[in-house]
Amino acid sequence: MAAEEEEAAAPPQKRFYRQRAHSNPLADHTLSYPSRPQDMDWAALFPSFFPPDAAPGTAPARVEFVDVGCGYGGLLVALAERFPQTLAVGLELRGKVAAFTRARIRALRAARPGAYGNVACVRANAMKHLPHFFRRAQLSKLFLLFPDPHFKRTKHKWRIVSPAMLAEYGYVLRPGGLVYTVTDVPELHQWMLRHFGEHPLFEALPPAQLAAEPLLPLLPSVTEEGQRARRAGRAPNSAVFRRRPDPPAAAP
Amino acid sequence: DESLFVYDCSSAEKQPLGEKGQDGKGTDKGSDDILAFAFSPSGDYFALTDDNKRLILFRTKPSWECVSVRFVNRRCTSLVITAAEDKIFVADKSGDVYSYSITEPQADGKLELGHVSLLLDVALSADDRYILTADRDEKIRVSLTKAPYSIVSYCMGHREFVSKILVIPNCPDLLLSASGDSTLRLWEYKSGEEVHCCQLSTICGPQATKPDQKFTVSRITYCCQGGYVAILCDSIPTVYIFQLDATARQLVYKEQISLKHKGWDIAFEEMGDLWILQEDKEAPLLLYRACDGQWKAVTDDKGLQKMSKYIQDNWTVFEGFVGAESYYSHLYKASFDNMDEYLQRKEERLQQQKKKKQDLQHASSGQAKKKMKAEEPSL
Ligand SMILES: C[S@@+](CC[C@H](N)C(=O)[O-])C[C@H]1O[C@@H](n2cnc3c(N)ncnc32)[C@H](O)[C@@H]1O
């Protein structure tokens, strides 16, 4: 899109990107997503990591971090600063919000050439599209920051944490990979603790390692939703879960 | 044994009204229509599920008998019995697969795995090690039967719902799938690698009545003897026959059998006889036999005559399905979105801004800059 590119230099204005708080993750949206992971054009999202003059035979860069429901992109910006060599992608279901975050990253790249090239946002439905984008055991970190709580019982199936989704997170994460969760909704925190706790592919990070986890202190306040919670005086609850080894004979 | 076994679902036990299902939801009244059924690989067991959410298990030897009537949570779309004949796996409309014990025929179901969209088919590898599930999005998921939370692979590539899957019994690493995208595909399913894709529109296209005719496979049947694959497509009165070239891992189109009526179901016998059930009271059942690589209708078969008469005498059972609507048409994605409109408006806005910027080029831009900064989301 021509104009979207030209817009690059200016930081986006949020008022042009507002959208209803919830989008039904089980509905059919007109999203474009690759049919298979090998069909995804990652070079278009991370051009600086796909130089045209790369030596033949060098393995193409691969996304390792995924921010599920990245919203306005606060975590991605922080990841760009802390892990400038690791590709991180945010998945956001709401089109306008994803468009904002893309514009935000474009503006940051334009303002500081050479930086922010490792983060990108795509509009996608994480509940349906993870295996379209990622291969088995491709990821090392997955972030679920302030996911929508969907309080009503009938809407629990919209929650981003469920037995079905945990099997998919287990599929895209490599053994030893980590899932970070933060929420200001105690009920949802309990729900996530319970589901990850009951799932055979995950275990809570042991306390000693949790204490040493460098990202943990950052996560509650790094995103827009985290700041909103803090302003409203709602305490964040964080947790980290580790992908356990595969059961025998699961790896092909 | 000459006599036929008849079991009338309408007289079978029903779930008491108002009783809560396993998921705590009230039950809604259904019909006695059978939604899915399957034999065990040896043929010793047969199970069916119906619109009343019953799961009924039969033993077929030494003679047919009903073993148990159980209740499932949701309406089921497909079921499969293990080669070990110890379990039934039942796939349902909410995307879940439950297992039901055969050795404990009254036991409740156990949730084994779930998709976020409805399931259309479930299959097992010949050795029961892998369970494969096909959903209304484009996915085929391969999981370990003993640890179904562990996903071994996804077979990705279909562009619409996956209507049917079949692990080739005598090529145990190969999976055949069919989809609303009018393709048949062969997969090395443990790695998820697609090894062959067959566009049905190019093979079956010339006969199509409409230019945008979809070939949504509603039935697949396979015959180990010769590696023949026969398919039936939704609302098309034709059976298409292919042959599997196991070495080249390809499907080779062989021929088609035109029907005078809509096909309802097809099944190969072990030695290659092909049964066709069609929507016609006068000739509900057809039998085709391969001779010199050509499929010819057989009319003087005793079994055919007996079964045809039986179906005709009980036509009331089938009548309700005559002229039934397509089962698949509502599964195509009727997408909704306001993104296009939004992007168009955004493009217009950007053009306007650009113009404004050009107009203001010489004016002081300090004010504007400050404003943008204020609106940039804080970190
Ligand atoms: C409460 S916001 C939190 C956003 C961000 N993580 C933060 O902390 O500021 C939840 C976000 O998840 C997005 N979301 C919900 N379901 C999603 C899905 N299935 N796939 C992708 N994004 C989703 C919503 O659109 C929303 O922007």
mmCIF file with all atom_site columns, N, CA, C and O in Angstrom, chain A residues 85-120:
data_model
loop_
_atom_site.group_PDB
_atom_site.id
_atom_site.type_symbol
_atom_site.label_atom_id
_atom_site.label_alt_id
_atom_site.label_comp_id
_atom_site.label_asym_id
_atom_site.label_entity_id
_atom_site.label_seq_id
_atom_site.pdbx_PDB_ins_code
_atom_site.Cartn_x
_atom_site.Cartn_y
_atom_site.Cartn_z
_atom_site.occupancy
_atom_site.B_iso_or_equiv
_atom_site.pdbx_formal_charge
_atom_site.auth_seq_id
_atom_site.auth_comp_id
_atom_site.auth_asym_id
_atom_site.auth_atom_id
_atom_site.pdbx_PDB_model_num
ATOM 1   N N  . GLN A 1 85  ? 18.614 -9.060  18.165 1.00 0.00 ? 85  GLN A N  1
ATOM 2   C CA . GLN A 1 85  ? 18.964 -10.054 17.148 1.00 0.00 ? 85  GLN A CA 1
ATOM 3   C C  . GLN A 1 85  ? 17.922 -11.170 17.025 1.00 0.00 ? 85  GLN A C  1
ATOM 4   O O  . GLN A 1 85  ? 18.088 -12.084 16.240 1.00 0.00 ? 85  GLN A O  1
ATOM 5   N N  . THR A 1 86  ? 16.874 -11.108 17.845 1.00 0.00 ? 86  THR A N  1
ATOM 6   C CA . THR A 1 86  ? 15.884 -12.186 17.827 1.00 0.00 ? 86  THR A CA 1
ATOM 7   C C  . THR A 1 86  ? 14.595 -11.688 17.200 1.00 0.00 ? 86  THR A C  1
ATOM 8   O O  . THR A 1 86  ? 14.060 -10.659 17.614 1.00 0.00 ? 86  THR A O  1
ATOM 9   N N  . LEU A 1 87  ? 14.092 -12.410 16.214 1.00 0.00 ? 87  LEU A N  1
ATOM 10  C CA . LEU A 1 87  ? 12.857 -11.976 15.558 1.00 0.00 ? 87  LEU A CA 1
ATOM 11  C C  . LEU A 1 87  ? 11.662 -12.234 16.475 1.00 0.00 ? 87  LEU A C  1
ATOM 12  O O  . LEU A 1 87  ? 11.472 -13.341 16.977 1.00 0.00 ? 87  LEU A O  1
ATOM 13  N N  . ALA A 1 88  ? 10.872 -11.184 16.653 1.00 0.00 ? 88  ALA A N  1
ATOM 14  C CA . ALA A 1 88  ? 9.681  -11.289 17.484 1.00 0.00 ? 88  ALA A CA 1
ATOM 15  C C  . ALA A 1 88  ? 8.494  -10.776 16.688 1.00 0.00 ? 88  ALA A C  1
ATOM 16  O O  . ALA A 1 88  ? 8.582  -9.730  16.039 1.00 0.00 ? 88  ALA A O  1
ATOM 17  N N  . VAL A 1 89  ? 7.388  -11.504 16.730 1.00 0.00 ? 89  VAL A N  1
ATOM 18  C CA . VAL A 1 89  ? 6.213  -11.045 16.000 1.00 0.00 ? 89  VAL A CA 1
ATOM 19  C C  . VAL A 1 89  ? 5.031  -10.968 16.963 1.00 0.00 ? 89  VAL A C  1
ATOM 20  O O  . VAL A 1 89  ? 4.885  -11.807 17.855 1.00 0.00 ? 89  VAL A O  1
ATOM 21  N N  . GLY A 1 90  ? 4.251  -9.920  16.804 1.00 0.00 ? 90  GLY A N  1
ATOM 22  C CA . GLY A 1 90  ? 3.025  -9.780  17.581 1.00 0.00 ? 90  GLY A CA 1
ATOM 23  C C  . GLY A 1 90  ? 1.848  -10.178 16.712 1.00 0.00 ? 90  GLY A C  1
ATOM 24  O O  . GLY A 1 90  ? 1.784  -9.805  15.540 1.00 0.00 ? 90  GLY A O  1
ATOM 25  N N  . LEU A 1 91  ? 0.944  -10.963 17.283 1.00 0.00 ? 91  LEU A N  1
ATOM 26  C CA . LEU A 1 91  ? -0.270 -11.338 16.561 1.00 0.00 ? 91  LEU A CA 1
ATOM 27  C C  . LEU A 1 91  ? -1.414 -10.556 17.177 1.00 0.00 ? 91  LEU A C  1
ATOM 28  O O  . LEU A 1 91  ? -1.601 -10.572 18.398 1.00 0.00 ? 91  LEU A O  1
ATOM 29  N N  . GLU A 1 92  ? -2.164 -9.862  16.339 1.00 0.00 ? 92  GLU A N  1
ATOM 30  C CA . GLU A 1 92  ? -3.262 -9.049  16.858 1.00 0.00 ? 92  GLU A CA 1
ATOM 31  C C  . GLU A 1 92  ? -4.481 -9.259  15.963 1.00 0.00 ? 92  GLU A C  1
ATOM 32  O O  . GLU A 1 92  ? -4.407 -9.105  14.744 1.00 0.00 ? 92  GLU A O  1
ATOM 33  N N  . LEU A 1 93  ? -5.580 -9.593  16.604 1.00 0.00 ? 93  LEU A N  1
ATOM 34  C CA . LEU A 1 93  ? -6.799 -9.918  15.867 1.00 0.00 ? 93  LEU A CA 1
ATOM 35  C C  . LEU A 1 93  ? -7.499 -8.684  15.322 1.00 0.00 ? 93  LEU A C  1
ATOM 36  O O  . LEU A 1 93  ? -8.048 -8.681  14.229 1.00 0.00 ? 93  LEU A O  1
ATOM 37  N N  . ARG A 1 94  ? -7.483 -7.612  16.106 1.00 0.00 ? 94  ARG A N  1
ATOM 38  C CA . ARG A 1 94  ? -8.243 -6.430  15.662 1.00 0.00 ? 94  ARG A CA 1
ATOM 39  C C  . ARG A 1 94  ? -7.437 -5.662  14.611 1.00 0.00 ? 94  ARG A C  1
ATOM 40  O O  . ARG A 1 94  ? -6.307 -5.231  14.856 1.00 0.00 ? 94  ARG A O  1
ATOM 41  N N  . GLY A 1 95  ? -8.068 -5.493  13.461 1.00 0.00 ? 95  GLY A N  1
ATOM 42  C CA . GLY A 1 95  ? -7.366 -4.929  12.315 1.00 0.00 ? 95  GLY A CA 1
ATOM 43  C C  . GLY A 1 95  ? -6.795 -3.549  12.559 1.00 0.00 ? 95  GLY A C  1
ATOM 44  O O  . GLY A 1 95  ? -5.652 -3.272  12.200 1.00 0.00 ? 95  GLY A O  1
ATOM 45  N N  . LYS A 1 96  ? -7.579 -2.685  13.180 1.00 0.00 ? 96  LYS A N  1
ATOM 46  C CA . LYS A 1 96  ? -7.088 -1.319  13.351 1.00 0.00 ? 96  LYS A CA 1
ATOM 47  C C  . LYS A 1 96  ? -5.952 -1.272  14.357 1.00 0.00 ? 96  LYS A C  1
ATOM 48  O O  . LYS A 1 96  ? -5.010 -0.496  14.204 1.00 0.00 ? 96  LYS A O  1
ATOM 49  N N  . VAL A 1 97  ? -6.065 -2.106  15.379 1.00 0.00 ? 97  VAL A N  1
ATOM 50  C CA . VAL A 1 97  ? -5.016 -2.124  16.398 1.00 0.00 ? 97  VAL A CA 1
ATOM 51  C C  . VAL A 1 97  ? -3.720 -2.640  15.775 1.00 0.00 ? 97  VAL A C  1
ATOM 52  O O  . VAL A 1 97  ? -2.636 -2.084  15.996 1.00 0.00 ? 97  VAL A O  1
ATOM 53  N N  . ALA A 1 98  ? -3.848 -3.698  14.954 1.00 0.00 ? 98  ALA A N  1
ATOM 54  C CA . ALA A 1 98  ? -2.658 -4.226  14.278 1.00 0.00 ? 98  ALA A CA 1
ATOM 55  C C  . ALA A 1 98  ? -2.076 -3.162  13.349 1.00 0.00 ? 98  ALA A C  1
ATOM 56  O O  . ALA A 1 98  ? -0.854 -2.995  13.269 1.00 0.00 ? 98  ALA A O  1
ATOM 57  N N  . ALA A 1 99  ? -2.943 -2.418  12.669 1.00 0.00 ? 99  ALA A N  1
ATOM 58  C CA . ALA A 1 99  ? -2.464 -1.376  11.750 1.00 0.00 ? 99  ALA A CA 1
ATOM 59  C C  . ALA A 1 99  ? -1.712 -0.296  12.532 1.00 0.00 ? 99  ALA A C  1
ATOM 60  O O  . ALA A 1 99  ? -0.682 0.209   12.090 1.00 0.00 ? 99  ALA A O  1
ATOM 61  N N  . PHE A 1 100 ? -2.214 0.039   13.723 1.00 0.00 ? 100 PHE A N  1
ATOM 62  C CA . PHE A 1 100 ? -1.534 1.029   14.554 1.00 0.00 ? 100 PHE A CA 1
ATOM 63  C C  . PHE A 1 100 ? -0.137 0.550   14.909 1.00 0.00 ? 100 PHE A C  1
ATOM 64  O O  . PHE A 1 100 ? 0.849  1.281   14.779 1.00 0.00 ? 100 PHE A O  1
ATOM 65  N N  . THR A 1 101 ? -0.074 -0.712  15.371 1.00 0.00 ? 101 THR A N  1
ATOM 66  C CA . THR A 1 101 ? 1.215  -1.232  15.829 1.00 0.00 ? 101 THR A CA 1
ATOM 67  C C  . THR A 1 101 ? 2.203  -1.317  14.681 1.00 0.00 ? 101 THR A C  1
ATOM 68  O O  . THR A 1 101 ? 3.392  -1.011  14.843 1.00 0.00 ? 101 THR A O  1
ATOM 69  N N  . ARG A 1 102 ? 1.715  -1.689  13.502 1.00 0.00 ? 102 ARG A N  1
ATOM 70  C CA . ARG A 1 102 ? 2.607  -1.708  12.345 1.00 0.00 ? 102 ARG A CA 1
ATOM 71  C C  . ARG A 1 102 ? 3.128  -0.299  12.039 1.00 0.00 ? 102 ARG A C  1
ATOM 72  O O  . ARG A 1 102 ? 4.319  -0.106  11.783 1.00 0.00 ? 102 ARG A O  1
ATOM 73  N N  . ALA A 1 103 ? 2.218  0.674   12.107 1.00 0.00 ? 103 ALA A N  1
ATOM 74  C CA . ALA A 1 103 ? 2.627  2.054   11.831 1.00 0.00 ? 103 ALA A CA 1
ATOM 75  C C  . ALA A 1 103 ? 3.623  2.529   12.885 1.00 0.00 ? 103 ALA A C  1
ATOM 76  O O  . ALA A 1 103 ? 4.593  3.235   12.576 1.00 0.00 ? 103 ALA A O  1
ATOM 77  N N  . ARG A 1 104 ? 3.389  2.122   14.110 1.00 0.00 ? 104 ARG A N  1
ATOM 78  C CA . ARG A 1 104 ? 4.279  2.513   15.197 1.00 0.00 ? 104 ARG A CA 1
ATOM 79  C C  . ARG A 1 104 ? 5.696  1.970   14.951 1.00 0.00 ? 104 ARG A C  1
ATOM 80  O O  . ARG A 1 104 ? 6.687  2.693   15.116 1.00 0.00 ? 104 ARG A O  1
ATOM 81  N N  . ILE A 1 105 ? 5.763  0.716   14.540 1.00 0.00 ? 105 ILE A N  1
ATOM 82  C CA . ILE A 1 105 ? 7.081  0.115   14.300 1.00 0.00 ? 105 ILE A CA 1
ATOM 83  C C  . ILE A 1 105 ? 7.750  0.766   13.088 1.00 0.00 ? 105 ILE A C  1
ATOM 84  O O  . ILE A 1 105 ? 8.949  1.052   13.101 1.00 0.00 ? 105 ILE A O  1
ATOM 85  N N  . ARG A 1 106 ? 6.964  1.065   12.066 1.00 0.00 ? 106 ARG A N  1
ATOM 86  C CA . ARG A 1 106 ? 7.535  1.739   10.893 1.00 0.00 ? 106 ARG A CA 1
ATOM 87  C C  . ARG A 1 106 ? 8.133  3.084   11.277 1.00 0.00 ? 106 ARG A C  1
ATOM 88  O O  . ARG A 1 106 ? 9.236  3.440   10.858 1.00 0.00 ? 106 ARG A O  1
ATOM 89  N N  . ALA A 1 107 ? 7.395  3.800   12.131 1.00 0.00 ? 107 ALA A N  1
ATOM 90  C CA . ALA A 1 107 ? 7.875  5.121   12.536 1.00 0.00 ? 107 ALA A CA 1
ATOM 91  C C  . ALA A 1 107 ? 9.156  4.991   13.351 1.00 0.00 ? 107 ALA A C  1
ATOM 92  O O  . ALA A 1 107 ? 10.101 5.775   13.180 1.00 0.00 ? 107 ALA A O  1
ATOM 93  N N  . LEU A 1 108 ? 9.201  3.992   14.232 1.00 0.00 ? 108 LEU A N  1
ATOM 94  C CA . LEU A 1 108 ? 10.402 3.790   15.045 1.00 0.00 ? 108 LEU A CA 1
ATOM 95  C C  . LEU A 1 108 ? 11.597 3.417   14.169 1.00 0.00 ? 108 LEU A C  1
ATOM 96  O O  . LEU A 1 108 ? 12.709 3.893   14.381 1.00 0.00 ? 108 LEU A O  1
ATOM 97  N N  . ARG A 1 109 ? 11.338 2.575   13.167 1.00 0.00 ? 109 ARG A N  1
ATOM 98  C CA . ARG A 1 109 ? 12.436 2.181   12.271 1.00 0.00 ? 109 ARG A CA 1
ATOM 99  C C  . ARG A 1 109 ? 12.949 3.392   11.498 1.00 0.00 ? 109 ARG A C  1
ATOM 100 O O  . ARG A 1 109 ? 14.159 3.554   11.300 1.00 0.00 ? 109 ARG A O  1
ATOM 101 N N  . ALA A 1 110 ? 12.010 4.234   11.076 1.00 0.00 ? 110 ALA A N  1
ATOM 102 C CA . ALA A 1 110 ? 12.412 5.402   10.288 1.00 0.00 ? 110 ALA A CA 1
ATOM 103 C C  . ALA A 1 110 ? 13.189 6.386   11.148 1.00 0.00 ? 110 ALA A C  1
ATOM 104 O O  . ALA A 1 110 ? 14.146 7.004   10.685 1.00 0.00 ? 110 ALA A O  1
ATOM 105 N N  . ALA A 1 111 ? 12.789 6.494   12.423 1.00 0.00 ? 111 ALA A N  1
ATOM 106 C CA . ALA A 1 111 ? 13.430 7.464   13.302 1.00 0.00 ? 111 ALA A CA 1
ATOM 107 C C  . ALA A 1 111 ? 14.828 7.001   13.701 1.00 0.00 ? 111 ALA A C  1
ATOM 108 O O  . ALA A 1 111 ? 15.688 7.819   14.001 1.00 0.00 ? 111 ALA A O  1
ATOM 109 N N  . ARG A 1 112 ? 15.018 5.688   13.790 1.00 0.00 ? 112 ARG A N  1
ATOM 110 C CA . ARG A 1 112 ? 16.334 5.183   14.206 1.00 0.00 ? 112 ARG A CA 1
ATOM 111 C C  . ARG A 1 112 ? 16.733 4.037   13.285 1.00 0.00 ? 112 ARG A C  1
ATOM 112 O O  . ARG A 1 112 ? 16.543 2.868   13.622 1.00 0.00 ? 112 ARG A O  1
ATOM 113 N N  . PRO A 1 113 ? 17.255 4.384   12.102 1.00 0.00 ? 113 PRO A N  1
ATOM 114 C CA . PRO A 1 113 ? 17.595 3.338   11.125 1.00 0.00 ? 113 PRO A CA 1
ATOM 115 C C  . PRO A 1 113 ? 18.531 2.304   11.750 1.00 0.00 ? 113 PRO A C  1
ATOM 116 O O  . PRO A 1 113 ? 19.421 2.642   12.513 1.00 0.00 ? 113 PRO A O  1
ATOM 117 N N  . GLY A 1 114 ? 18.259 1.048   11.457 1.00 0.00 ? 114 GLY A N  1
ATOM 118 C CA . GLY A 1 114 ? 19.075 -0.031  12.012 1.00 0.00 ? 114 GLY A CA 1
ATOM 119 C C  . GLY A 1 114 ? 18.464 -0.652  13.250 1.00 0.00 ? 114 GLY A C  1
ATOM 120 O O  . GLY A 1 114 ? 18.779 -1.776  13.606 1.00 0.00 ? 114 GLY A O  1
ATOM 121 N N  . ALA A 1 115 ? 17.569 0.090   13.913 1.00 0.00 ? 115 ALA A N  1
ATOM 122 C CA . ALA A 1 115 ? 16.932 -0.459  15.113 1.00 0.00 ? 115 ALA A CA 1
ATOM 123 C C  . ALA A 1 115 ? 15.503 -0.904  14.786 1.00 0.00 ? 115 ALA A C  1
ATOM 124 O O  . ALA A 1 115 ? 14.948 -0.517  13.763 1.00 0.00 ? 115 ALA A O  1
ATOM 125 N N  . TYR A 1 116 ? 14.937 -1.688  15.632 1.00 0.00 ? 116 TYR A N  1
ATOM 126 C CA . TYR A 1 116 ? 13.536 -2.160  15.546 1.00 0.00 ? 116 TYR A CA 1
ATOM 127 C C  . TYR A 1 116 ? 13.258 -3.048  14.335 1.00 0.00 ? 116 TYR A C  1
ATOM 128 O O  . TYR A 1 116 ? 12.116 -3.330  14.017 1.00 0.00 ? 116 TYR A O  1
ATOM 129 N N  . GLY A 1 117 ? 14.336 -3.469  13.658 1.00 0.00 ? 117 GLY A N  1
ATOM 130 C CA . GLY A 1 117 ? 14.138 -4.318  12.480 1.00 0.00 ? 117 GLY A CA 1
ATOM 131 C C  . GLY A 1 117 ? 13.734 -5.730  12.828 1.00 0.00 ? 117 GLY A C  1
ATOM 132 O O  . GLY A 1 117 ? 13.298 -6.488  11.973 1.00 0.00 ? 117 GLY A O  1
ATOM 133 N N  . ASN A 1 118 ? 13.857 -6.098  14.104 1.00 0.00 ? 118 ASN A N  1
ATOM 134 C CA . ASN A 1 118 ? 13.577 -7.482  14.490 1.00 0.00 ? 118 ASN A CA 1
ATOM 135 C C  . ASN A 1 118 ? 12.173 -7.675  15.044 1.00 0.00 ? 118 ASN A C  1
ATOM 136 O O  . ASN A 1 118 ? 11.848 -8.772  15.483 1.00 0.00 ? 118 ASN A O  1
ATOM 137 N N  . VAL A 1 119 ? 11.368 -6.626  15.069 1.00 0.00 ? 119 VAL A N  1
ATOM 138 C CA . VAL A 1 119 ? 9.999  -6.798  15.569 1.00 0.00 ? 119 VAL A CA 1
ATOM 139 C C  . VAL A 1 119 ? 8.982  -6.403  14.502 1.00 0.00 ? 119 VAL A C  1
ATOM 140 O O  . VAL A 1 119 ? 9.228  -5.513  13.686 1.00 0.00 ? 119 VAL A O  1
ATOM 141 N N  . ALA A 1 120 ? 7.867  -7.097  14.507 1.00 0.00 ? 120 ALA A N  1
ATOM 142 C CA . ALA A 1 120 ? 6.815  -6.839  13.522 1.00 0.00 ? 120 ALA A CA 1
ATOM 143 C C  . ALA A 1 120 ? 5.485  -7.289  14.101 1.00 0.00 ? 120 ALA A C  1
ATOM 144 O O  . ALA A 1 120 ? 5.434  -8.025  15.089 1.00 0.00 ? 120 ALA A O  1
#
